[in-house]
Coordinates of C-alpha atoms and ligand atoms in Angstrom, one line a residue:
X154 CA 88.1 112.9 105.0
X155 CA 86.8 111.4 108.1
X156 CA 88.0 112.0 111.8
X157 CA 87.0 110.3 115.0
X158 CA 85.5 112.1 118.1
X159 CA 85.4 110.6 121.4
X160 CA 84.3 111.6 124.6
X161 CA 86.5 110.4 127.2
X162 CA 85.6 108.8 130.5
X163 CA 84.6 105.6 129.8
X164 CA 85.3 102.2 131.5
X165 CA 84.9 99.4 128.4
X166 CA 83.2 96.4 129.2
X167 CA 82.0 93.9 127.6
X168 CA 83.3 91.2 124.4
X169 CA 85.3 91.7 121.8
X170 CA 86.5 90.0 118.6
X171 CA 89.5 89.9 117.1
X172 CA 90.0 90.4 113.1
X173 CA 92.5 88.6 111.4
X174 CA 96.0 89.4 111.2
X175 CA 97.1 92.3 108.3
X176 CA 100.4 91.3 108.5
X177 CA 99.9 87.8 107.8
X178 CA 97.0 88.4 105.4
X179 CA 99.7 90.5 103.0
X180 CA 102.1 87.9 102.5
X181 CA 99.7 85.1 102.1
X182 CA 98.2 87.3 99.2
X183 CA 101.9 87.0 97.4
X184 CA 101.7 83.5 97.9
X185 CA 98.5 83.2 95.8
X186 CA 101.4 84.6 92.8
X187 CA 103.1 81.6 92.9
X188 CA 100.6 79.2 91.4
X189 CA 98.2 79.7 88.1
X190 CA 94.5 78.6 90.0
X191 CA 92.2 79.7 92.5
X192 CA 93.3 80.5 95.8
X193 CA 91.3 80.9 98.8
X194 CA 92.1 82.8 102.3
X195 CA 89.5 83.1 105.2
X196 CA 89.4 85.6 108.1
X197 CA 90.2 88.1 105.4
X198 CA 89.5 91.7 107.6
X199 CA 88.1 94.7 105.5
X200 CA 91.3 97.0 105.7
X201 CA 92.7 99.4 103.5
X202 CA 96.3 97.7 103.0
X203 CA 94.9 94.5 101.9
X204 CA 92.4 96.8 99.3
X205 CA 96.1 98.2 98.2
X206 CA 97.6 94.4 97.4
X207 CA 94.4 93.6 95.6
X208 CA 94.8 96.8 93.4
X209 CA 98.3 95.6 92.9
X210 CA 97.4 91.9 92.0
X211 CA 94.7 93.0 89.8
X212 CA 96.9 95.5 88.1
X213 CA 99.7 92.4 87.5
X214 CA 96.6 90.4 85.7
X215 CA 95.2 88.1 88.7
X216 CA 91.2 88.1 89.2
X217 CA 89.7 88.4 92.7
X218 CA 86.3 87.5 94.0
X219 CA 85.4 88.1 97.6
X220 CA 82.9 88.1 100.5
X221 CA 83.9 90.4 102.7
X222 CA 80.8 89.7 105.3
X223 CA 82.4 86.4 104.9
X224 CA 86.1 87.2 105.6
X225 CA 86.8 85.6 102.1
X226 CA 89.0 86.2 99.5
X227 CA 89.7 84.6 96.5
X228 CA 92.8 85.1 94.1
X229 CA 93.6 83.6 90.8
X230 CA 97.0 84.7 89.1
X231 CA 96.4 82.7 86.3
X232 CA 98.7 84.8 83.9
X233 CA 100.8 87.0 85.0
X234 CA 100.8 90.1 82.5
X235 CA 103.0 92.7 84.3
X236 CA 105.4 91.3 87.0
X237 CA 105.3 95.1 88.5
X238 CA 104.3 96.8 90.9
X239 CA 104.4 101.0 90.5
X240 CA 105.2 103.4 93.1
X241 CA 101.7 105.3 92.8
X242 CA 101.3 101.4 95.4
X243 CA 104.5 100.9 96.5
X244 CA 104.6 104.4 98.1
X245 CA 101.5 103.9 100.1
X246 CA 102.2 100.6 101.4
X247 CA 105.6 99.3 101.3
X248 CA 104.5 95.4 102.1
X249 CA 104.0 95.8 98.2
X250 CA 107.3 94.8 98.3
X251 CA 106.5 91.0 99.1
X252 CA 105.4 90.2 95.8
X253 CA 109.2 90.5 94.7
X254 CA 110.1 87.0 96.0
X255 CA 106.9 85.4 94.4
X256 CA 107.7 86.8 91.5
X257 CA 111.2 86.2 90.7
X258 CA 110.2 82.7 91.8
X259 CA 107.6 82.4 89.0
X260 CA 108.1 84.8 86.3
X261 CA 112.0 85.3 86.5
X262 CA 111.8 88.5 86.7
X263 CA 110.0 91.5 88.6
X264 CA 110.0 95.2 88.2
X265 CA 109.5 97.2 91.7
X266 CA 109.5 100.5 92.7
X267 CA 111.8 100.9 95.4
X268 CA 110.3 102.2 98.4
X269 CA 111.1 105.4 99.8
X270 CA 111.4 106.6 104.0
X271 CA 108.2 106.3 105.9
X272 CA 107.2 107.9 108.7
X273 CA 108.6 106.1 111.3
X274 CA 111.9 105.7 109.6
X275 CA 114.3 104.7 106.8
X276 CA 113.0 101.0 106.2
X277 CA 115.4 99.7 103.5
X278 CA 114.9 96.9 101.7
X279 CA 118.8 95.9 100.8
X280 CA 118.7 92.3 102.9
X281 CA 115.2 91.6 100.8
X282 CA 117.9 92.2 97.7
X283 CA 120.9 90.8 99.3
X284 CA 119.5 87.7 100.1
X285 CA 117.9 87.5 95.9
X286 CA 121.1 88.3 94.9
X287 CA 122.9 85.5 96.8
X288 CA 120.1 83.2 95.4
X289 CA 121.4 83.9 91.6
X290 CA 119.5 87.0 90.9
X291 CA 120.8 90.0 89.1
X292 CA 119.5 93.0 90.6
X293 CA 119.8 96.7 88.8
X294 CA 118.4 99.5 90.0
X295 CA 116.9 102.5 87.8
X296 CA 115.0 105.1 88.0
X297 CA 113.7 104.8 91.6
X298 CA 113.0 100.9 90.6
X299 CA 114.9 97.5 91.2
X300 CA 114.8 95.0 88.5
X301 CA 115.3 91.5 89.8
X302 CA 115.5 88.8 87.1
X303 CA 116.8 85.4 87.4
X304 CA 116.8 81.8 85.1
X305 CA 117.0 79.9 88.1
X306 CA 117.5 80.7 91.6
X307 CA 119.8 77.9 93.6
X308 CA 119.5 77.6 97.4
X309 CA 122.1 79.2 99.6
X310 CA 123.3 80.0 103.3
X311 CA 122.0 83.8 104.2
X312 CA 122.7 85.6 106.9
X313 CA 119.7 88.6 107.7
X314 CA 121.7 91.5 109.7
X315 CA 118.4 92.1 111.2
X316 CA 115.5 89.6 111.5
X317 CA 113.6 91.8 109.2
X318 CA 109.7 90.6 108.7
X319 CA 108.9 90.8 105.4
X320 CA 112.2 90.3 104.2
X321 CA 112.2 86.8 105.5
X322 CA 109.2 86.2 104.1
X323 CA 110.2 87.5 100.4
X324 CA 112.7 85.4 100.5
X325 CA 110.5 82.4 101.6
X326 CA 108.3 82.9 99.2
X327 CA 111.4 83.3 96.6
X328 CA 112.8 79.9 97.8
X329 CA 109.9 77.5 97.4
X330 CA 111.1 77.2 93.7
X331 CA 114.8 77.3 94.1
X332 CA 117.2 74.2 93.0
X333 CA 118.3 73.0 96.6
X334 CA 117.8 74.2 100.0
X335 CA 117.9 77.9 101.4
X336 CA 119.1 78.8 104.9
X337 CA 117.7 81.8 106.6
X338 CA 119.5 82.8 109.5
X339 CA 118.8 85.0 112.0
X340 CA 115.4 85.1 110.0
X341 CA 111.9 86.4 111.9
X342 CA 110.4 84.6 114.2
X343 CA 107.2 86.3 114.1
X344 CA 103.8 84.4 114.1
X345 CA 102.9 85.7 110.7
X346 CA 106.1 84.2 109.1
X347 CA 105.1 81.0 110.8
X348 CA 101.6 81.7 109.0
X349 CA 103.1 81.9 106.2
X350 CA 105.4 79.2 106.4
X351 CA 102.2 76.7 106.6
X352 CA 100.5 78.2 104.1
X353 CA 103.1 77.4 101.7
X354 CA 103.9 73.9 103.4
X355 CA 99.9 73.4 102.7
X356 CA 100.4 74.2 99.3
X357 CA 103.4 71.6 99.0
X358 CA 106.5 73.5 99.9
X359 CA 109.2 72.3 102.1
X360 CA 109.7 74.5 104.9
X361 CA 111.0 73.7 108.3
X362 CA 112.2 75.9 111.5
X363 CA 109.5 78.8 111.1
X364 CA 109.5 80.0 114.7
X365 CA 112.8 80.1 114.9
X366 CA 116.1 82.2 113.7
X367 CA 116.8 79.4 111.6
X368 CA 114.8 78.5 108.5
X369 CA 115.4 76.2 105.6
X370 CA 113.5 75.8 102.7
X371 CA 113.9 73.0 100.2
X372 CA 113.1 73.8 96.5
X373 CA 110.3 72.5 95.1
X374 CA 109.1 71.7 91.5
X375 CA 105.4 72.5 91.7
X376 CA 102.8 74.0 94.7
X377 CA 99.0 73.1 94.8
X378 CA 96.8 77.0 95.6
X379 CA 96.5 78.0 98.8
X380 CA 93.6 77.1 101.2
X381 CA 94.4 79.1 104.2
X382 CA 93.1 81.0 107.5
X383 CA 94.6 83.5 108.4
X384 CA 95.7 83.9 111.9
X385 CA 93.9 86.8 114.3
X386 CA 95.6 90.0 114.6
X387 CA 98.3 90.2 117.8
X388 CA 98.4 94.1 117.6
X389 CA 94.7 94.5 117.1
X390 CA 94.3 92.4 120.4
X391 CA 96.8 94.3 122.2
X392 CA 95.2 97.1 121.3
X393 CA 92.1 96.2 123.3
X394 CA 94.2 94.8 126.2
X395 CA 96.0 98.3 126.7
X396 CA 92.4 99.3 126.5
X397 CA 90.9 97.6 128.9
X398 CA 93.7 97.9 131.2
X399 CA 93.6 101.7 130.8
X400 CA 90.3 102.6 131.1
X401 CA 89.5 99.9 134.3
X402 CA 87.9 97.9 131.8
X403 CA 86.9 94.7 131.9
X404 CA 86.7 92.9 128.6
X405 CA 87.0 89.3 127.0
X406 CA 89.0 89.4 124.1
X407 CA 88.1 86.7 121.6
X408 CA 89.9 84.7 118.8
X409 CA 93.6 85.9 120.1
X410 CA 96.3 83.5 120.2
X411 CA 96.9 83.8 123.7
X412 CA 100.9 82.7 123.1
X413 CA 101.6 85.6 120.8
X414 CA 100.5 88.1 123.1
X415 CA 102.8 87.1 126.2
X416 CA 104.9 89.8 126.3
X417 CA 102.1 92.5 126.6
X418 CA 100.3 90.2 129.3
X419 CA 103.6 90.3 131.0
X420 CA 103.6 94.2 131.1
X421 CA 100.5 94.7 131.5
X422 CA 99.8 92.6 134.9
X423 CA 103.4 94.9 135.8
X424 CA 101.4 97.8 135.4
X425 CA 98.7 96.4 138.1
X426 CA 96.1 94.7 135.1
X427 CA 94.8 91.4 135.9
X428 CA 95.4 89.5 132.6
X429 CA 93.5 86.2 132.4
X430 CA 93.1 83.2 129.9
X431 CA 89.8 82.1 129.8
X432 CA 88.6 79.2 127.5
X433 CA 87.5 81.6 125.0
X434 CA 90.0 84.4 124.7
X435 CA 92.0 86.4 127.3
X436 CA 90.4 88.4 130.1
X437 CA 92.5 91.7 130.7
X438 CA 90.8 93.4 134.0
X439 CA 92.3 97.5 134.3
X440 CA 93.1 98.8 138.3
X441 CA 93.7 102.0 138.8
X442 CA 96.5 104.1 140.1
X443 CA 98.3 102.1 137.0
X444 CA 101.8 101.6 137.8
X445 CA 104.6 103.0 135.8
X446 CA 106.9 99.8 134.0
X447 CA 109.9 100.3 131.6
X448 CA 110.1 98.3 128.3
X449 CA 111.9 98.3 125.0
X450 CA 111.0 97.3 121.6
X451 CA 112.7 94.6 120.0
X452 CA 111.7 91.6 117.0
X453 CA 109.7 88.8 118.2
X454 CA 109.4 87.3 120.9
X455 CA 110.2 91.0 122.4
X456 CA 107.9 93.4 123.2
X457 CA 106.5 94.3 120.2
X458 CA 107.2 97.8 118.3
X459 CA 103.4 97.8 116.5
X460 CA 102.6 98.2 120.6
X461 CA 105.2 100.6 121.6
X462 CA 102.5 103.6 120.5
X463 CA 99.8 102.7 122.4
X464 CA 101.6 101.3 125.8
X465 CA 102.9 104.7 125.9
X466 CA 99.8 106.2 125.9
X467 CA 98.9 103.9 129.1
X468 CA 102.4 104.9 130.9
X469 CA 101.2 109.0 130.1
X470 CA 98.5 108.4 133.0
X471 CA 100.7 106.4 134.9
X472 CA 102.0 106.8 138.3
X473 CA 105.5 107.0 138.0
X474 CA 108.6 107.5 135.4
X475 CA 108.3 105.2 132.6
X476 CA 111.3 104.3 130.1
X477 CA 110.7 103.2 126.8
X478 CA 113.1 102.3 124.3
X479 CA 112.4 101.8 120.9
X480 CA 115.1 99.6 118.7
X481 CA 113.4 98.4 115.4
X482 CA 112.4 101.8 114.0
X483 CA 114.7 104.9 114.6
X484 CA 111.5 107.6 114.3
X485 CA 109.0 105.6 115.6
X486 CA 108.0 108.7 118.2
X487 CA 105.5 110.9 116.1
X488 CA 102.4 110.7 118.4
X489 CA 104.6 112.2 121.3
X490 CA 103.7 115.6 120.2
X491 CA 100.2 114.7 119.6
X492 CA 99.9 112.9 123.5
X493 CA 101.7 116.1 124.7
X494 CA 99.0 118.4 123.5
X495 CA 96.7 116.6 125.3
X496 CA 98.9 117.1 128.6
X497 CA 101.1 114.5 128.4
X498 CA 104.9 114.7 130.0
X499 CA 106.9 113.3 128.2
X500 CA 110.9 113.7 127.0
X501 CA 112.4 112.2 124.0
X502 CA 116.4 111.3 123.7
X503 CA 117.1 109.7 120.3
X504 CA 115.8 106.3 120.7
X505 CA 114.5 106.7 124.2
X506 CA 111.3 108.3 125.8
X507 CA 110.8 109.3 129.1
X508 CA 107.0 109.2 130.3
X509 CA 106.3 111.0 133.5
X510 CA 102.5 109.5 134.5
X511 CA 100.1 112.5 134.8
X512 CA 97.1 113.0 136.4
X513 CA 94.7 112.8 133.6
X514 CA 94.9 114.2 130.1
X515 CA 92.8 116.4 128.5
X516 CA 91.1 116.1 125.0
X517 CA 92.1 117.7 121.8
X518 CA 92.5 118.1 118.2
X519 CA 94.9 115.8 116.9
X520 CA 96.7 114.7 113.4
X521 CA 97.2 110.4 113.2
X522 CA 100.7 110.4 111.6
X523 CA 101.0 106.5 111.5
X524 CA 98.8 103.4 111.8
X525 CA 99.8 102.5 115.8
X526 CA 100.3 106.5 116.5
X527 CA 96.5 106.4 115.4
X528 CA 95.7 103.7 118.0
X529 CA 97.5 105.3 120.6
X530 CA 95.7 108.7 120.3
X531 CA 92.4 107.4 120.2
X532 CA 93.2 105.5 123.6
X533 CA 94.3 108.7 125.2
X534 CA 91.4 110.2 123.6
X535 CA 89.3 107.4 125.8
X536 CA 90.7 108.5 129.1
X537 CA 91.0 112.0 128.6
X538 CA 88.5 114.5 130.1
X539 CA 86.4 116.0 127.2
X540 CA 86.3 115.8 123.6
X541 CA 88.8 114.1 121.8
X542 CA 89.1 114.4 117.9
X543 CA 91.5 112.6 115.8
X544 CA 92.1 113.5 112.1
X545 CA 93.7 111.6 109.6
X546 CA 92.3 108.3 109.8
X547 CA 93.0 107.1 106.6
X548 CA 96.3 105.8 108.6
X549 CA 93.9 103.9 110.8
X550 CA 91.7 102.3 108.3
X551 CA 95.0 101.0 107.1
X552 CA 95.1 98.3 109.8
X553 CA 92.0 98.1 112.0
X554 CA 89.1 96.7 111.4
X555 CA 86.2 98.9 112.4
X556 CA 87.8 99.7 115.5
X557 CA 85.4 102.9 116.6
X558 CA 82.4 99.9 116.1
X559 CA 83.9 97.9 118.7
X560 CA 85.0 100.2 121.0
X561 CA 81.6 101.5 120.7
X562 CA 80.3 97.7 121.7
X563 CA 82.5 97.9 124.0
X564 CA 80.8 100.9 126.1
X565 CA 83.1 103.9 124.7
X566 CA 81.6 106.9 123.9
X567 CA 82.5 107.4 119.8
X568 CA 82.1 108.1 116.2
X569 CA 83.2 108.5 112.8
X570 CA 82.5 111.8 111.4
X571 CA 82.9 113.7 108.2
X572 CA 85.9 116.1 108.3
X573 CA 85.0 119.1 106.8
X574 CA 88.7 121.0 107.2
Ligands
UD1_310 C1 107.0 94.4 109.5 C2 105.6 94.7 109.8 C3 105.4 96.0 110.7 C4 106.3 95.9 111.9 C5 107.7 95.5 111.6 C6 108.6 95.2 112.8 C7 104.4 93.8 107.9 C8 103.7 94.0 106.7 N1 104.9 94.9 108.6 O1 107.5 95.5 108.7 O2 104.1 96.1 111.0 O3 106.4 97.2 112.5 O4 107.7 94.3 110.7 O5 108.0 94.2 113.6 O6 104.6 92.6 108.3 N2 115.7 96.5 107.8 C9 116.9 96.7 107.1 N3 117.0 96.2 105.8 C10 116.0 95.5 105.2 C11 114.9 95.3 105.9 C12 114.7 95.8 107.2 O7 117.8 97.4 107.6 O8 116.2 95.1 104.1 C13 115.6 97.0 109.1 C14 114.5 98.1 109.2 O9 115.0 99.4 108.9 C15 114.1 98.0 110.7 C16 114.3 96.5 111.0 O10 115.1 96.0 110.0 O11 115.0 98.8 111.5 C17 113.0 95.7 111.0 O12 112.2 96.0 109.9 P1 111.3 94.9 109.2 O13 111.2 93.7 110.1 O14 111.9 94.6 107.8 O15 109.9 95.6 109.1 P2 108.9 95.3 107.9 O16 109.0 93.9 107.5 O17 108.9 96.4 107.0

């Protein structure tokens, strides 16, 4: 297994380019279900969650050509053999879920491991079910598996408790074949479900309101296959904006979407970075002492909980008392004890940490629990004094696209290594 060693210290400086988005690569992947031909995404990034669908697509019977150098992907699901997907996939990546909605909407019926807790909490998947259900389907569950099966799905009014991501986007991608229209309200307004919302508009589905709580979708009897590109990654950018901004950096950050990244421009010019837009990406400029801001997690256009990690790590070497609330996931605090053992002071109460800026921190051995906690670890590991060596990356390759390449671009001091223990 591999770990990453850095040795702290480093300011970064320079360029850097942004991969394309995971979470909006995923779903438009389940699209490609919906119709028999070739389908074709672009700014496909090499990650381990994307090789997991693509087990799980070939597994169902589709055929997939790529060219990775290329960022391109190709999917046909011309017959669809096994509508299933088996929790030897499910269980290590539970956007395998998505391909419920697709097909339901195709096949009538879809067998899916229900998937368990995750690290960072409970995540459930009863709206993605209520929501089918209110649509017509029949839903059982067995056996650690829900069977979803249904003649015809008919439009319908549905209410999401919580604006939940994918869930909004399996039951998009459910809809598109449905008699009548579908209301989602209080659906996601993330950028990916907009990305996936004119994806499937490209392909001849009638979707209006993506961007917003709202979001109807009018049945249709037939889609073209997908031509997309897929948007650049918001958390991968923000990931090299807290970056910057911690280590007094100074770097250009390239294809972002400078919109989806306000809120983290906001709290990062709080915290003293200069964050500016530049014709070709977003300029984030780090001043030290870094001062101390409060924030709290919430669904877009909130501060964003795939940041919550690695802000945190920032607000350790802060100067002041930091309060950060997280409100999407209820255990979303795992690299805590990993930042503390590097020196950091910080208290947890239930959904609340409290981050009492340090000095400096020191480097360590540390375990990656999750994808962001990885992130967040190897920025500490970037400021800390000394050697720095994070193990378990196989959380990290989950979601970031040669990250310890461009940080090394970038000026840092680090490397991939075999782990022998
Ligand atoms: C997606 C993202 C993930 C991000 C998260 C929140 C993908 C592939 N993953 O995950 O990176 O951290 O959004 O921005 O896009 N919930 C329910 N019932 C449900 C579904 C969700 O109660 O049926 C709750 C969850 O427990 C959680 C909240 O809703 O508290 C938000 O979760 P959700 O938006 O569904 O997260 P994901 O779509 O799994």
């Amino acid at each position: 297994m591999d770990k990453i060693v850095i040795e702290g210290g480093n300011r970064l400086i320079g360029e850097v380019t942004v991969s394309g988005a995971k979470n909006a690569v995923l779903p438009l992947m389940a699209a490609c279900l919906l119709v028999d031909d070739w389908c074709e995404l672009t700014n496909v990034p090499e990650l381990r969650d994307i090789e997991t669908l693509k087990v799980l697509l070939r597994f169902m019977g589709a055929e997939i050509e790529e060219d990775p150098a290329a960022g391109k992907l190709r999917i046909r699901a011309g017959e669809i053999k096994k509508p299933e997907a088996p929790y030897e996939l499910v269980k290590t990546m539970r956007a395998s879920v998505l391909v419920l909605g697709p097909l339901v909407a195709r096949c009538k019926r879809a067998k899916v491991s229900l998937p368990g807790g995750c690290a960072i909490g409970a995540r459930p998947i009863d709206l993605h079910l209520m929501g089918l259900e209110k649509m017509g389907a029949n839903i059982e569950i067995e056996h650690g598996y829900v069977t979803v099966s249904a003649e015809h799905l008919h439009g319908e009014k549905i209410y999401l408790d919580s604006p939940t991501v994918t869930g909004t986007e399996n039951l998009m991608l459910a809809a598109v074949y449905a008699d009548g229209e579908t209301v989602l309200e209080n659906a996601a307004m993330e950028p990916e479900v907009v990305c996936l919302a004119d994806a499937l508009n490209s392909m001849g589905a009638d979707i209006t309101g993506a961007g917003t709580d709202t979001i109807r979708i009018s049945g249709v009897k037939a889609l073209r296959p997908l031509k997309h590109t897929v948007i650049p990654d918001r958390v991968e950018a923000g990931t090299f904006m807290v970056a910057s901004a911690m280590t007094r950096g100074n770097v250009l950050i390239k294809n972002c979407n400078i919109m989806d990244l306000e809120t983290i421009s906001v709290k990062l010019r709080e915290a003293g970075a200069t964050v500016d837009e530049e014709p070709d990406g977003l300029r984030v400029i780090g001043h030290y002492p870094i001062r101390s801001v409060d924030f709290r997690t919430q669904p877009f256009p909130g501060f964003p909980t795939d940041m919550q990690a690695q802000m945190m790590s920032m607000m350790s070497v802060a100067s002041g008392l930091s309060v950060i609330l997280e409100t999407v996931f209820e255990n979303r605090f795992m690299h805590v004890s990993e930042l503390k053992r590097m020196g950091a002071d910080i208290t947890i109460n239930d959904r609340t940490a409290i981050v009492k800026g340090v000095r400096g921190l020191s480097g360590a051995q540390l375990m990656a629990t999750d994808l962001r906690a990885s992130a967040s670890l190897i920025l500490a590991g970037l400021v800390a004094e000394g050697t720095t060596e994070v193990s378990r990356i196989y959380h990290l390759d989950r979601g970031y696209e040669k990250i310890e390449d461009k940080l090394l671009a970038l000026g840092a001091e680090i490397k991939r290594v075999k782990d022998n223990g």
